């Protein structure tokens, strides 16, 4: 037995040594695996919870699907080519064409959606067609595409207050309507869920269309809204309403009141570029140029509804059949209605040709619109049309068309609904609705075109719902508007008198004496108290856009007032000049040096670009920022010309150039700006050390040069340069921060504050720390990487927790103010990836990050075969080394001779190497000091080299040198080559900068 033990003992000791070394070399892999499992566990638990929660899972998915179905289309009756009608499959997707709406606030513009989310209660105001309902629908879609279930959004159409039957139980009307929304999605416990969420603040309620509530129901609806808001104080709520119909009725319970601003030039161009049939930038630019050439037309295009009609009529195969764009709102509606009712014939669609004459269908819609508006203005429900009313109107007109009731009544109704898209089925054939309230008002005005007396009877009875119809009538009537305008103007209420000024811009004909009287009156009241909504300024601005004599006179009066002393009158005149959109107005404002005039010049958009560029070239930084705020391709090209300081005529050229760089870094995110800069020709002799920034994307010389210059200037320490820039293109910001020249953790960096903040963060966001035996800085880097890579990091609460750690890291590494500004201008999701990459366990030097950035667009396949080869050959190599070399080492220490091989070298050497190897492995398991760990690693390397040589010697003794060298050499070379190649490919796949770029997008 002792002989067997003596024979087997070397092999047993060799096996133990093999397992110990295998564990030592595999320790980093096992540590990473344990960390990944720890990170994945919370996410898996949350996903399991989402599946098992009572009001979630399948039920909530049904509601999400319903939200997507009801809100995903732009239902304005204007579909792209070839697929109109017949189900409306061609209706544009709201996500595809939506352009973020803005609000005027504190002299600037703010994203409307952001204001809704940041405030508890909001009244959302805007002109007809301003996009109030679309904004609420887009908010619904944003929720449906996310995962936040804390507050479920729901839209309540307030026109239901006019016709909805009150619930029989104790529930209020709004609770009943909200419950119906969730019940429609198939949630059987809808009532209980709604009651629970209302009490706990788990609903976000959007009340849409307060102006659509009729006069006899209006006060009750407002009272119930206030009571509802007080009763459920924890729920966020929004009420939308036309500006003219709101008089502060909810200001005691709704903290915020915002007004949707008109589209600026950048928004107009972005919308046109997003329209399904205008994806070619040349087509969108052609329409935009046509709008710029006609200031009156541009005034109309600033309304999202009117711009939608422009895009529809000027895209696809319709542009040729429609002809040139009109420059009045009524003419637009006339063109759109005529086209929609007769488009099959106009576009030669014989397979879907309408049966009935377009003129007859127009008469039906006009009669129906007037009937609906006149009988519902008091009752209030201008939206919902019963099938009985629809059929009655057609039945009245059929004899005059010389058509029998059967079968033409039902056929004509179906053709109007399904082929025109001007009116839509909202209740499976029981109720209908015009696709937009403004269309109803226009068609009603057309029906009253020759009946001035009847129009004014309706207006006197209830002025508010008839305001827009009176304005439309002045544009469509074939006679003089003098009597209508006179009666409106003689009203004692200034808010109603303003309608006379608005009609003046639309009127076909009016007596000159009355027109002069109206103009003199409102020019005299410019800036006077009572014009809270700015209707006087806007009305005069619309008139000033005209190229006629009246428009010229108003422009001259406004420019004279704008050049006067600071006063309310001067401010109103400046606002009116902005509305006019005329080049003369921009030139006049450019010579005024106060902040109000400068902000107004910026608000004029592309018209002001030449004037702003001229001022910027003289060294005025405010003009550079204004060009950035205009944000159009023309403004971007002018900014690009300011990037080279030698073109600036004043001493502050460096500040102007740096400011232009930051503004361009923000604008270049939009495809239209990118295309314009690609076509712009910079100087051919300029090269910059940062040309590599744009290398992964496009290789056009102009873009490479421009972006390289932008990146170079953004590194300068001019604090004012980034003032006001809140976001930049991540394709510029990510490489600038990732490749910045600031170091990793080291002896010169104070770690005390970072360790203190790390402790506080880990008490809120638990994470798996580095191994205890790791060096302190390595353990710290591992912890930082895991914190910034965690799921909790991207949540709002996680951001609040991690921002102090971010600031401590930036301070400890002496990151410059410019680099901090670059990081702050990136989305938080991208910031977390960058902070983890720069300060975490995988941090590398600047050159390494620059290589990663050049590879950011490369997405190679996973090197499965190479890894398999490396593992196979490496395992064979390790087995040979540990079995042959380990056995030879142990036998040498114990003076054994396995397989007839004599010990290699003196016994003392083998004993010393064996003891040193075991001691070094034991020491590495407990060592913490940097120097100690380094020494032990070197010691293990020396011992491993000796073990490898023993393996070669054993192979020589057993098989001879040729076989030993061939086997060990081929295994070693194959393992190293495959491992290095797999590592390079894996590094490309695990590129943290690609993750940051994806997170930013």
mmCIF file of N, CA and C in Angstrom, residues 134 186 317 433 441 564 577 779 866:
data_model
loop_
_atom_site.group_PDB
_atom_site.id
_atom_site.type_symbol
_atom_site.label_atom_id
_atom_site.label_comp_id
_atom_site.label_asym_id
_atom_site.label_seq_id
_atom_site.Cartn_x
_atom_site.Cartn_y
_atom_site.Cartn_z
ATOM 1 N N UNK A 134 -53.068 67.207 -30.225
ATOM 2 C CA UNK A 134 -51.960 66.370 -30.672
ATOM 3 C C UNK A 134 -50.898 66.243 -29.584
ATOM 4 N N UNK A 186 -60.971 46.333 -21.845
ATOM 5 C CA UNK A 186 -61.183 44.961 -21.377
ATOM 6 C C UNK A 186 -60.727 44.717 -19.959
ATOM 7 N N UNK A 317 -48.458 63.281 -55.739
ATOM 8 C CA UNK A 317 -48.971 63.606 -57.065
ATOM 9 C C UNK A 317 -50.037 64.693 -57.026
ATOM 10 N N UNK A 433 -68.228 62.930 -36.723
ATOM 11 C CA UNK A 433 -67.551 64.131 -36.249
ATOM 12 C C UNK A 433 -66.671 64.680 -37.365
ATOM 13 N N UNK A 441 -66.440 75.101 -38.918
ATOM 14 C CA UNK A 441 -66.682 76.542 -38.919
ATOM 15 C C UNK A 441 -66.542 77.115 -40.330
ATOM 16 N N UNK A 564 -39.440 104.052 -30.937
ATOM 17 C CA UNK A 564 -39.729 105.020 -29.888
ATOM 18 C C UNK A 564 -39.186 104.583 -28.540
ATOM 19 N N UNK A 577 -44.417 93.337 -35.357
ATOM 20 C CA UNK A 577 -43.431 93.216 -36.435
ATOM 21 C C UNK A 577 -42.942 91.768 -36.568
ATOM 22 N N UNK A 779 -10.810 48.127 -6.448
ATOM 23 C CA UNK A 779 -12.127 47.852 -5.866
ATOM 24 C C UNK A 779 -13.043 49.065 -6.031
ATOM 25 N N UNK A 866 -13.388 31.520 -32.264
ATOM 26 C CA UNK A 866 -12.066 31.863 -31.748
ATOM 27 C C UNK A 866 -11.956 31.605 -30.249
#
